[in-house]
Short mmCIF file of C-alpha atoms and ligand atoms in Angstrom, two decimals:
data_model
loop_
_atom_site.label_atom_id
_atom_site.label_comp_id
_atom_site.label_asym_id
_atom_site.label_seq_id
_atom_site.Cartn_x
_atom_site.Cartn_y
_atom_site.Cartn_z
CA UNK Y 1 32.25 191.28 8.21
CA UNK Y 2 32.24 193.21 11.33
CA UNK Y 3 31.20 191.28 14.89
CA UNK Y 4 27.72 192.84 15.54
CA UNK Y 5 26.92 196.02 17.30
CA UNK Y 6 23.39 194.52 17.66
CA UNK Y 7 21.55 197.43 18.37
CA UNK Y 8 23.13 199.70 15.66
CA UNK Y 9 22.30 197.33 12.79
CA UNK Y 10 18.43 197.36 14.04
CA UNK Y 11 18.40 200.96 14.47
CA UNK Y 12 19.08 203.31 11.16
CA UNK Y 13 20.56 206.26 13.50
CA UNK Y 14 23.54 206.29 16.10
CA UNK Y 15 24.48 208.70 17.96
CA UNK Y 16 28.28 208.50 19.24
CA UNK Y 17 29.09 210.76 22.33
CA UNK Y 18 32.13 210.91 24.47
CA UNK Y 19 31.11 210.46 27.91
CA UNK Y 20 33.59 212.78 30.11
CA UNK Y 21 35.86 215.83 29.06
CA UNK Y 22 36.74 214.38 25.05
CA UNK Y 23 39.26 212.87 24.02
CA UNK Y 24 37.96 208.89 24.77
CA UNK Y 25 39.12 207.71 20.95
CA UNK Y 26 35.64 208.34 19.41
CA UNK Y 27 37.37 208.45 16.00
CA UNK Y 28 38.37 204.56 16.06
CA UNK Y 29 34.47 203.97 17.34
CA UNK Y 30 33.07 205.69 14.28
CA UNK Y 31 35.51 204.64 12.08
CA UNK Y 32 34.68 201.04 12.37
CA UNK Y 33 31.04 201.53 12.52
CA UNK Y 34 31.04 203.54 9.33
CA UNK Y 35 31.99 200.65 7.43
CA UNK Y 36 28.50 199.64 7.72
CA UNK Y 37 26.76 203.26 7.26
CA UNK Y 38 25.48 205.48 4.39
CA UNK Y 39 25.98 209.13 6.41
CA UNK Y 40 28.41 210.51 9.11
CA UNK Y 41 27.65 213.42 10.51
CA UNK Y 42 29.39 215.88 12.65
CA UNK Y 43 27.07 217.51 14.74
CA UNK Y 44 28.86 220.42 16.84
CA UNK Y 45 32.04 221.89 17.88
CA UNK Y 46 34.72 222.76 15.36
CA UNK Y 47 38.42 221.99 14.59
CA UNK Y 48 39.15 222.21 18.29
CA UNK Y 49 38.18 218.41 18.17
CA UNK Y 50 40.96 215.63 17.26
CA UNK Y 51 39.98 212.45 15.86
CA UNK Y 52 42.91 209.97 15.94
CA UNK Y 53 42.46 206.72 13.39
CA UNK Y 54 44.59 203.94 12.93
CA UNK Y 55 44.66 202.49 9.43
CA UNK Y 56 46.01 199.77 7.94
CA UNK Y 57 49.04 201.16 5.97
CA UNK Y 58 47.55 200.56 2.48
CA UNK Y 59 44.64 203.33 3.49
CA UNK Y 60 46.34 206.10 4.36
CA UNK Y 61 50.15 205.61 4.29
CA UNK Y 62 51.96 205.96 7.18
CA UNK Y 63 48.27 204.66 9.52
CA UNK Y 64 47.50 207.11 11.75
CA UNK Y 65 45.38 210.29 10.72
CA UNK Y 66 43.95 212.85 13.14
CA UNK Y 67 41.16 214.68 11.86
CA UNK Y 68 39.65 217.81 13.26
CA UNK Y 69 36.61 218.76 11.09
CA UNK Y 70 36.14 216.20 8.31
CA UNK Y 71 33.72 213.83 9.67
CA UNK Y 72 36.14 210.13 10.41
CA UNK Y 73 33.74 208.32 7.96
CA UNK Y 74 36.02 209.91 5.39
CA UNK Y 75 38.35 206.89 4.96
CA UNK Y 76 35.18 204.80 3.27
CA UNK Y 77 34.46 205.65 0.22
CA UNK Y 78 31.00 204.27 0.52
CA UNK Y 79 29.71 207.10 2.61
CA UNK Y 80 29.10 210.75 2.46
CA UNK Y 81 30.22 212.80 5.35
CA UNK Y 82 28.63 215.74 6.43
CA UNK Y 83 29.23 218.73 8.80
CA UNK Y 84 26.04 219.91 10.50
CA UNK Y 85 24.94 223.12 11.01
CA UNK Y 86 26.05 222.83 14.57
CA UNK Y 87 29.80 222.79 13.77
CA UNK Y 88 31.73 225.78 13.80
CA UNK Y 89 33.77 225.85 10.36
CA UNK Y 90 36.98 227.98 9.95
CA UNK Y 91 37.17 227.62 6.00
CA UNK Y 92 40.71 227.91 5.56
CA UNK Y 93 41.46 225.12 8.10
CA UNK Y 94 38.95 223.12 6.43
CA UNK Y 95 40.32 223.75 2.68
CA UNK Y 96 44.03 222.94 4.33
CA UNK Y 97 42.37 219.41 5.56
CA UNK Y 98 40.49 218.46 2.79
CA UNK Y 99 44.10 218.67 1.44
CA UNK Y 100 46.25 216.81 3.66
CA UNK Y 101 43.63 213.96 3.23
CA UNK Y 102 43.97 214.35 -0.29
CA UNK Y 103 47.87 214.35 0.02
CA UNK Y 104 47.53 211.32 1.91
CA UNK Y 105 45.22 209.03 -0.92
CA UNK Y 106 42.16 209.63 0.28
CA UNK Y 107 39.66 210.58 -2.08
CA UNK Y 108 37.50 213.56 -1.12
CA UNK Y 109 34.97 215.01 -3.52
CA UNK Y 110 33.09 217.97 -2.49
CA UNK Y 111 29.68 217.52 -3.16
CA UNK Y 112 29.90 213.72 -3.10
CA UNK Y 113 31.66 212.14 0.00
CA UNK Y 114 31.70 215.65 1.74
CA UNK Y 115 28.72 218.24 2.84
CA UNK Y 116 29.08 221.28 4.97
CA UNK Y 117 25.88 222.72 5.53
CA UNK Y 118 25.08 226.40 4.37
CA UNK Y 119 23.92 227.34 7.66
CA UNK Y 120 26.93 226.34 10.05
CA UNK Y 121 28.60 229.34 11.45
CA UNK Y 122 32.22 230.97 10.51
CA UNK Y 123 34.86 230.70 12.61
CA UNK Y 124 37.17 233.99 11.00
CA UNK Y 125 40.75 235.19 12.35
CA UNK Y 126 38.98 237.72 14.27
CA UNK Y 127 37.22 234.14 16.54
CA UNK Y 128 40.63 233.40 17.29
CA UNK Y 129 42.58 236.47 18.25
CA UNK Y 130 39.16 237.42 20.56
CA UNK Y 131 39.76 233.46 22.07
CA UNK Y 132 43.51 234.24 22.75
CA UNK Y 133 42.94 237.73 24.29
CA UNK Y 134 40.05 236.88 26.38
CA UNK Y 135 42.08 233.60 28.22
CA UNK Y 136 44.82 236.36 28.79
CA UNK Y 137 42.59 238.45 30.13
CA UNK Y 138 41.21 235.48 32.86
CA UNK Y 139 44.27 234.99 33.71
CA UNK Y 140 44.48 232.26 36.75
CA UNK Y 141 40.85 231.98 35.91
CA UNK Y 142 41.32 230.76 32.20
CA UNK Y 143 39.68 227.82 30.82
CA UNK Y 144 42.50 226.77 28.78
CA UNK Y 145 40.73 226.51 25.86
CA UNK Y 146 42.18 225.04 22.66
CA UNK Y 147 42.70 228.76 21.36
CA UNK Y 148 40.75 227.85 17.67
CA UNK Y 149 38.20 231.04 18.28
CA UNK Y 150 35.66 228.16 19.31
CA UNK Y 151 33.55 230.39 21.71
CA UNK Y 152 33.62 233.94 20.21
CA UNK Y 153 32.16 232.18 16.98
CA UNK Y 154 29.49 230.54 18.71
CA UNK Y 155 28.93 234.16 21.18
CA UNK Y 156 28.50 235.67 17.55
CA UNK Y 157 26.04 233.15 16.48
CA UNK Y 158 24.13 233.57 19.25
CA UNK Y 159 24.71 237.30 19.12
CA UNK Y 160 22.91 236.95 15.39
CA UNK Y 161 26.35 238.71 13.91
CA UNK Y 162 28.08 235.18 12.62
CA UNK Y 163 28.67 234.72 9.27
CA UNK Y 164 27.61 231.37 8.03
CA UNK Y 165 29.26 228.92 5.78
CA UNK Y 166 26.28 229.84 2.52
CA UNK Y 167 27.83 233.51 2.60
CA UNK Y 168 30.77 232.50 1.69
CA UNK Y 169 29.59 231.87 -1.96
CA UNK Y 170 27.37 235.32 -1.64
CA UNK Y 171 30.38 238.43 -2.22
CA UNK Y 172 28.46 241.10 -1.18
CA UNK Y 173 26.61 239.80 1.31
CA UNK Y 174 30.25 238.81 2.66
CA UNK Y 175 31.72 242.23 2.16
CA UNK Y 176 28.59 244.05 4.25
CA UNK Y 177 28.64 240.86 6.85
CA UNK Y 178 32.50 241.40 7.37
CA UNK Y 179 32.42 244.98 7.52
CA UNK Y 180 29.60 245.40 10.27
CA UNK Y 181 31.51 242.27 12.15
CA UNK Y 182 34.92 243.83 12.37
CA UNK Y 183 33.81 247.34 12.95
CA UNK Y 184 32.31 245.40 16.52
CA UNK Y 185 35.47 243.56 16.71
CA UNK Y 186 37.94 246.97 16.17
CA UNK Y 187 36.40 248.79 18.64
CA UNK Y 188 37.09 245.94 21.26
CA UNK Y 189 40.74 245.43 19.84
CA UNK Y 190 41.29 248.72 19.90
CA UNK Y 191 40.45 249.29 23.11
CA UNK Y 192 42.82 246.07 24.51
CA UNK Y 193 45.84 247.20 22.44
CA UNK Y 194 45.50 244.79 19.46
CA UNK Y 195 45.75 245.41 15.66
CA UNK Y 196 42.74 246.45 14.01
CA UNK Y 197 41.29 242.90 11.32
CA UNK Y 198 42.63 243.44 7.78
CA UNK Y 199 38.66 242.94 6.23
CA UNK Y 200 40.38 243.37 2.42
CA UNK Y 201 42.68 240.32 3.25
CA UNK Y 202 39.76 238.49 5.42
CA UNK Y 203 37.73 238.91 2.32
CA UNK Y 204 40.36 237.60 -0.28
CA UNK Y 205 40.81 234.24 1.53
CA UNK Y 206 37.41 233.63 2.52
CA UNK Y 207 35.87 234.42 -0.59
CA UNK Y 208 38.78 231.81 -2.28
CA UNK Y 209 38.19 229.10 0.24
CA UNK Y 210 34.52 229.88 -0.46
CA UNK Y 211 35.35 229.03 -3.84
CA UNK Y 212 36.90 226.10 -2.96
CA UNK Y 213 34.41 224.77 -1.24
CA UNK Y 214 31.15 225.73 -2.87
CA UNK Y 215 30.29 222.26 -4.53
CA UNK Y 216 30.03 221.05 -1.10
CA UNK Y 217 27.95 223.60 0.31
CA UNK Y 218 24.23 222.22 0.85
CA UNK Y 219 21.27 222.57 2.76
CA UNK Y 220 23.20 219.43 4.46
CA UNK Y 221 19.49 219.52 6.99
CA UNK Y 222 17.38 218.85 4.15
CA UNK Y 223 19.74 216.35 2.61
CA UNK Y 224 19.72 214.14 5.98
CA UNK Y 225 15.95 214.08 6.31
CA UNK Y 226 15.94 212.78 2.57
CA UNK Y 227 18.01 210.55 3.75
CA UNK Y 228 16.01 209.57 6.54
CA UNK Y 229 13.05 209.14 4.80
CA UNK Y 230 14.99 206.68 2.46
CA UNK Y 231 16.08 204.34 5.37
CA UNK Y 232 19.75 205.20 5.02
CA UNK Y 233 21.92 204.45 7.79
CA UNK Y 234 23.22 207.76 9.66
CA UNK Y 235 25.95 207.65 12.33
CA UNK Y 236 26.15 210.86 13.87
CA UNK Y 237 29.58 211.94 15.73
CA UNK Y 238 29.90 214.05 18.48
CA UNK Y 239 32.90 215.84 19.70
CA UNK Y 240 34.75 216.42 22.60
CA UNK Y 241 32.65 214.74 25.38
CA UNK Y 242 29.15 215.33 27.53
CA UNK Y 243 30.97 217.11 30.46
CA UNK Y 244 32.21 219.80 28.17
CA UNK Y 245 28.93 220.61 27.13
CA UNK Y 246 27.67 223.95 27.56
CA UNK Y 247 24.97 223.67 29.27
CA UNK Y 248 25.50 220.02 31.22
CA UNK Y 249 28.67 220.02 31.63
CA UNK Y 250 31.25 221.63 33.84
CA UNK Y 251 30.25 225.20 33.54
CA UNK Y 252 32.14 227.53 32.63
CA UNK Y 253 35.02 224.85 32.21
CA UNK Y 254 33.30 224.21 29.28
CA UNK Y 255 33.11 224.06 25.69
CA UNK Y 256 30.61 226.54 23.48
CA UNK Y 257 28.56 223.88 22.23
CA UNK Y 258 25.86 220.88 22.91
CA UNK Y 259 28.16 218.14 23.47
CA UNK Y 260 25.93 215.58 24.32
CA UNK Y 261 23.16 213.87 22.08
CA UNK Y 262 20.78 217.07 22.44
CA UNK Y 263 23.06 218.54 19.99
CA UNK Y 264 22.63 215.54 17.82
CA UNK Y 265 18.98 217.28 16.46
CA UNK Y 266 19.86 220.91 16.65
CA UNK Y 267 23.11 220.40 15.13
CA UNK Y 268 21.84 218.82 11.96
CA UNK Y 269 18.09 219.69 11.60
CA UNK Y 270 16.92 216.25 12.20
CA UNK Y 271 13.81 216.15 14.33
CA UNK Y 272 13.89 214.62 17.68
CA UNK Y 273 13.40 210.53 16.68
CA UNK Y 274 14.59 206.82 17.83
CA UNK Y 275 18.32 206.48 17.85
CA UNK Y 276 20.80 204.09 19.69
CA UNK Y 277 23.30 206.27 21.66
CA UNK Y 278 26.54 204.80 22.13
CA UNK Y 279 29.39 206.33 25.09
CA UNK Y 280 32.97 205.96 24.73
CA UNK Y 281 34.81 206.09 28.14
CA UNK Y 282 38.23 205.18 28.61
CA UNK Y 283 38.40 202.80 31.16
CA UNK Y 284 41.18 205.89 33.33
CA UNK Y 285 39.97 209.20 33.28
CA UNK Y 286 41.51 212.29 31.20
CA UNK Y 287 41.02 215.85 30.60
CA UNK Y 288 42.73 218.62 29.02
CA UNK Y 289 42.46 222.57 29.92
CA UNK Y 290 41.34 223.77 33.22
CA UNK Y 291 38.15 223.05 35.56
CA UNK Y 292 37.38 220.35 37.73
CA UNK Y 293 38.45 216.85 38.15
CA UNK Y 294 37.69 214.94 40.73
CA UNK Y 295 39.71 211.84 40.75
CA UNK Y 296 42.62 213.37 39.31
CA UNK Y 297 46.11 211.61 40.24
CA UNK Y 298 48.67 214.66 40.68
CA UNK Y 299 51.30 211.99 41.61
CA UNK Y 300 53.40 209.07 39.87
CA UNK Y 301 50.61 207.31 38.70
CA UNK Y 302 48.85 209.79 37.00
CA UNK Y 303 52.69 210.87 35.23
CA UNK Y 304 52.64 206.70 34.37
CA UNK Y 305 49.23 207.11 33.14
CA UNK Y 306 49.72 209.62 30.71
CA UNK Y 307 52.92 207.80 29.60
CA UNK Y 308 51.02 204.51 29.18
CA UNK Y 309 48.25 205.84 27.14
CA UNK Y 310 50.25 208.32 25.43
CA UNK Y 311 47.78 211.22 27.15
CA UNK Y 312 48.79 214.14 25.06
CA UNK Y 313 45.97 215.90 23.17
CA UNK Y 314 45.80 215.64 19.19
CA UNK Y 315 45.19 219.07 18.69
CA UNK Y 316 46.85 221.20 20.71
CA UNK Y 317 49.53 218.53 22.11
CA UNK Y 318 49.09 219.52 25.51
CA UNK Y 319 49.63 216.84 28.05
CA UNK Y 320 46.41 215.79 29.36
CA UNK Y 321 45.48 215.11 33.18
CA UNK Y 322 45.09 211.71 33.98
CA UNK Y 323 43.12 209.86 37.19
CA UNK Y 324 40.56 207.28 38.04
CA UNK Y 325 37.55 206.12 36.29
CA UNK Y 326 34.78 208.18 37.79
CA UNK Y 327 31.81 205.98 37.61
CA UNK Y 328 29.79 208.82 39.07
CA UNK Y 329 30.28 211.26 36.32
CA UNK Y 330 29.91 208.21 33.79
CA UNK Y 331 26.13 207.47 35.27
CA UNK Y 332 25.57 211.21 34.75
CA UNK Y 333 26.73 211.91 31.31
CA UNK Y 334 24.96 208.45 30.74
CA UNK Y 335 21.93 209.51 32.05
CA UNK Y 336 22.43 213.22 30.33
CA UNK Y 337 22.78 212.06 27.08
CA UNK Y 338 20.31 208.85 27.26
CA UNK Y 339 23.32 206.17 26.46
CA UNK Y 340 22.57 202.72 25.72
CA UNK Y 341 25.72 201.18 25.94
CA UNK Y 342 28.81 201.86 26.75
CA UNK Y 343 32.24 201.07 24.95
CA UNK Y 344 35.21 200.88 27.04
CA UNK Y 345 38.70 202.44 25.55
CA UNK Y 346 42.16 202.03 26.46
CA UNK Y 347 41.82 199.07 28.21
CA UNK Y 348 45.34 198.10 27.32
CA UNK Y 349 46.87 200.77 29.37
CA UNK Y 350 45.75 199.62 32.10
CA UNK Y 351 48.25 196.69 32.53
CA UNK Y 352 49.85 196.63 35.35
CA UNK Y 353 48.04 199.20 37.36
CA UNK Y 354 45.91 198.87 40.37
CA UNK Y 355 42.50 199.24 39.16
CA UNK Y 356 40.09 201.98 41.06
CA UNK Y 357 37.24 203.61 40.65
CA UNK Y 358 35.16 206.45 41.95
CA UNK Y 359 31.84 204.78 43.17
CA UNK Y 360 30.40 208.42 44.85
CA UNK Y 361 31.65 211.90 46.06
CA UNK Y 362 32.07 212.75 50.26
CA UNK Y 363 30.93 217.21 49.97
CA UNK Y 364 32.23 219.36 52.28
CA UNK Y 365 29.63 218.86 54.61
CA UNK Y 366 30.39 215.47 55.40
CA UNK Y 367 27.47 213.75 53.01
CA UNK Y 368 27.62 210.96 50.59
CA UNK Y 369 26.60 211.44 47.11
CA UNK Y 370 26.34 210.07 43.89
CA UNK Y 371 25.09 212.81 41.68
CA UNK Y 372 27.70 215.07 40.21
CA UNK Y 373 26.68 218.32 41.40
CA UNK Y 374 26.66 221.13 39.38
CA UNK Y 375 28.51 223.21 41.76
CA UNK Y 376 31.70 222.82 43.91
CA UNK Y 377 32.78 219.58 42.01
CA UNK Y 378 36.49 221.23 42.88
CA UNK Y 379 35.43 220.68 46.51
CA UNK Y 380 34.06 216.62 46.50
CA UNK Y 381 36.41 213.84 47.92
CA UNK Y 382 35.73 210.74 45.74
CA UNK Y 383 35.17 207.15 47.41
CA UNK Y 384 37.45 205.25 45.85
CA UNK Y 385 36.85 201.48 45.00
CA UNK Y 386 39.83 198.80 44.44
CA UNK Y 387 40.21 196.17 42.27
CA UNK Y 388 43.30 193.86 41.85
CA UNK Y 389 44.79 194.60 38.37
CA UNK Y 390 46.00 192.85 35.39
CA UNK Y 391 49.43 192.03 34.15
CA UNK Y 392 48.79 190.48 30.82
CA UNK Y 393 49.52 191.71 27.95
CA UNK Y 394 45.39 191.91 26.38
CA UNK Y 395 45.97 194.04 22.97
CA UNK Y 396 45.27 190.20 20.96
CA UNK Y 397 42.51 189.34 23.03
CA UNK Y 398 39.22 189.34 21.06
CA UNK Y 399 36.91 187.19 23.12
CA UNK Y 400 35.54 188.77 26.50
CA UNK Y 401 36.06 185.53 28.21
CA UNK Y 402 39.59 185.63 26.95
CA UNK Y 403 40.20 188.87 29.16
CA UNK Y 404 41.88 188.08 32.55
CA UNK Y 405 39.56 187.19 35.54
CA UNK Y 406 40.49 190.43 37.54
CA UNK Y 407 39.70 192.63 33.93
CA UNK Y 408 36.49 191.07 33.76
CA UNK Y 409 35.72 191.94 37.31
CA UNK Y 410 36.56 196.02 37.17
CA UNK Y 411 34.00 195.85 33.72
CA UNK Y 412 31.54 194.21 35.90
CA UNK Y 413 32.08 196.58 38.85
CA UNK Y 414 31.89 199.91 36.02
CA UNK Y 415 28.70 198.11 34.85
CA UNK Y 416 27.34 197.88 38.85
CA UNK Y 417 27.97 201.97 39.57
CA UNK Y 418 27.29 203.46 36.33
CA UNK Y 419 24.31 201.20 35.75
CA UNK Y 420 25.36 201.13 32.03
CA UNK Y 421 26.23 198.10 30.13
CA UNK Y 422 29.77 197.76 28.87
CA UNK Y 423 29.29 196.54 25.52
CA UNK Y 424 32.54 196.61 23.39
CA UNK Y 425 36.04 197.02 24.93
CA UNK Y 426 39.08 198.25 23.20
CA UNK Y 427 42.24 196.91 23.79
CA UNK Y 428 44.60 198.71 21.55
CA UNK Y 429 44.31 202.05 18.54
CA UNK Y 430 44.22 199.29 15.81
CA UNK Y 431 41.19 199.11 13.66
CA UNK Y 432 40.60 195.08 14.88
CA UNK Y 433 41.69 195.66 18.62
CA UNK Y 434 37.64 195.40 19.45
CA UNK Y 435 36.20 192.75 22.36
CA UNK Y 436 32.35 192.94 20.94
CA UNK Y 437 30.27 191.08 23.51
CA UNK Y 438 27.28 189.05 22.70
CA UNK Y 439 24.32 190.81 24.33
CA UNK Y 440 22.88 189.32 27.99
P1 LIG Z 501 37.38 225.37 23.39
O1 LIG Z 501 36.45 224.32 22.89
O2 LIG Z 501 38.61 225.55 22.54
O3 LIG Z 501 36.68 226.66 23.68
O4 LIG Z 501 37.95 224.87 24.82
C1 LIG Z 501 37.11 224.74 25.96
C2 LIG Z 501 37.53 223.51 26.78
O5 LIG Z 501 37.21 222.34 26.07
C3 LIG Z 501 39.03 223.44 27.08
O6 LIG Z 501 39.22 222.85 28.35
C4 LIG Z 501 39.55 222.50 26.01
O7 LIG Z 501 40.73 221.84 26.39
C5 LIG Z 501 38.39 221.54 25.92
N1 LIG Z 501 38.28 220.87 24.62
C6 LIG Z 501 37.82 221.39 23.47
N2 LIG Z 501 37.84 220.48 22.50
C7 LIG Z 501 38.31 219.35 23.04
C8 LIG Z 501 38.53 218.03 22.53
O8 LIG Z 501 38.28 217.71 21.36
N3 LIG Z 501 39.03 217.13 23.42
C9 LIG Z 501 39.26 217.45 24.71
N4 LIG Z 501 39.07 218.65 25.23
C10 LIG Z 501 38.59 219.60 24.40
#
């Protein structure tokens, strides 16, 4: 039914990463592989991610649904979606989604077609309103985070004072978990001004979204290795993108959690095994909040850019930053998160502009590089490479040889400096705007 992704139908786990700061239309990637998969599974970060699918009208009415914490294998009802222990889970946002998909035709049975492991961590109001004070409190330094209490929840779990998704369904434990938290979270409050946390109304509407939940709350770990075991076919969805990552990424312009496939095993309790890694990149560059960017167009282009590709972000709406395709930071989130091929997004946009790319970095000192260093990326010139561009209109194209000459030469040059292979290029949000090419 669907052209081959060679590799993922000979291997029974794939791994789908963005490759720069999020945001590279992941969602579309898993939602056409999970036509052909048993399990997807979100692996990290929380409802600070935006998945953006485009349906055909008779799936979920109006097309276009952006998901932030249900897993974007939702929409077929062949496969059971799961959130890892790795994701961050504010209950109530997760109740409120499980009901706009619901609102919108698609079936979702707890327990059935959706998991959320016992052992992911809580994101509470208290997450939030610490997220909100502590970017006012950076000030020019902030990291313009998306403001969803993504890092205090993660600080607590690795503080070992979280409150995971299993207490939910355990009212005592609860009660004595919330109590010790906000008594911790007062005293900082307190001291910067802010209303103390109402724990009796915390309580109420975690213990009733608890409710709500429970039939879905598993030892989703144990569930996946069964599954495993069983030859099932499990796709396994990252969020945001590798140079958010905590720890690989653009520190401290960052995200809280493992980004890039190392996350893929912690964040579900899967041991370490064979898996094809796939990398979305859009074939322009984009990133939203603050930190480092090298080849980021502050001028015209970058404003036509954004326009083009519609560059605002699904969650927050913010517009994002748009520049050049930085092949450099492509080979390193490549090499990062062990990426066997490559599938180009947004091609489309790129009509009518000149096509460039970042090949290396000049450093202040004068020297050539093509690492990304892991400090003073703010400081590196890129070397930019052009290519003439395209003026066709390629959204109907669906034969690689069908792309204009001059397209076909910028994939080949991305191929040449990233020293990945560009194996599927999108060409529009549609579910069937997908160039699959035949393997070399
Ligand atoms: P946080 O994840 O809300 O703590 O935000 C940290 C950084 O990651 C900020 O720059 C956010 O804009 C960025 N970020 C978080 N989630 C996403 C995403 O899904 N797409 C793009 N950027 C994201």
């Amino acid at each position: 039914m669907l052209p081959p992704f060679s590799a993922a139908r000979t291997m029974p786990t794939t791994c789908v990463v963005g490759i720069l700061w999020g945001d590279e239309g992941k969602g579309k990637v898993i939602d056409y592989l999970a036509a052909d998969t048993d399990y997807v599974v979100r692996f990290g970060g929380g409802h600070n991610a935006g998945h953006t699918l485009v349906l055909p009208p008779s799936v979920a009415g109006d097309g276009k649904l952006v998901l932030h914490l249900v897993p974007s294998g939702i929409v077929h009802q062949h496969t059971v979606n799961v959130i890892g222990n790795g994701v961050v889970v504010d209950p109530i946002h997760l109740c409120e989604e499980v009901a706009m998909l619901r609102q919108r035709g698609i079936d979702v049975d707890l327990g059935r077609n959706l998991l959320v492991s016992e052992r992911a961590h809580v994101i509470l109001e208290a997450h939030r309103r610490q997220d909100e004070w502590a970017e006012r409190v950076r000030g020019t330094g902030r990291i313009g985070t998306t403001g969803r209490g993504i890092g205090p929840a993660y600080s607590d779990r690795c503080a070992r004072v979280g409150l995971r998704v299993g207490d939910l369904c355990r009212p005592d434990a609860l009660r004595a978990a919330l109590s010790a938290l906000a008594e911790q979270k007062n005293a900082l409050f307190g001291s910067a001004g802010l209303d103390p946390l109402d724990c009796d109304r915390m309580f109420e509407e975690l213990c009733a979204a608890g409710a709500e939940l429970k039939p879905g709350i598993v030892d989703t770990g144990g569930a996946l290795r069964k599954a495993r075991r069983e030859g099932k076919r499990i796709l396994l969805e990252g969020a945001q993108g590798c140079l958010l990552d905590l720890e690989h990424g653009t520190y401290p312009f960052v995200t809280s959690s493992h980004a890039s496939t190392g996350g893929a095993y912690s964040g579900t309790g899967m041991p370490p095994h064979e898996m094809l890694t796939i990398g979305i990149v859009k074939a322009y560059a984009t990133r939203v909040g603050e930190g480092p960017f090298p080849t980021e167009l502050h001028d015209d282009t970058g404003d036509a850019l954004r326009k083009a590709g519609n560059e605002y972000g699904s969650t927050t709406g913010r517009p994002r930053r748009c520049g050049w395709f930085d092949a450099v930071a492509v080979r390193y989130s490549g090499a990062v998160s062990g990426v066997d091929e490559l599938v180009l997004t947004c091609f489309d946009v790129m009509r009518g502009f000149p096509l460039r790319l970042a090949t290396s970095y000049k450093l202040p000192d004068g020297s050539v590089t093509t690492d990304l260093p892991a400090f003073g990326l703010g400081s590196v010139e890129p070397q930019i490479e052009e290519l003439p561009g395209f003026d066709d209109d390629i959204s109907d194209v669906r034969d690689f040889d069908g792309l204009p000459q001059n397209a076909r030469d910028y994939v080949a040059a991305i191929e040449r400096h990233t020293g990945l292979r560009v194996g599927t290029v999108s060409v529009g949000p549609g579910r069937d705007q997908v160039i699959r090419r035949d393997p070399n």
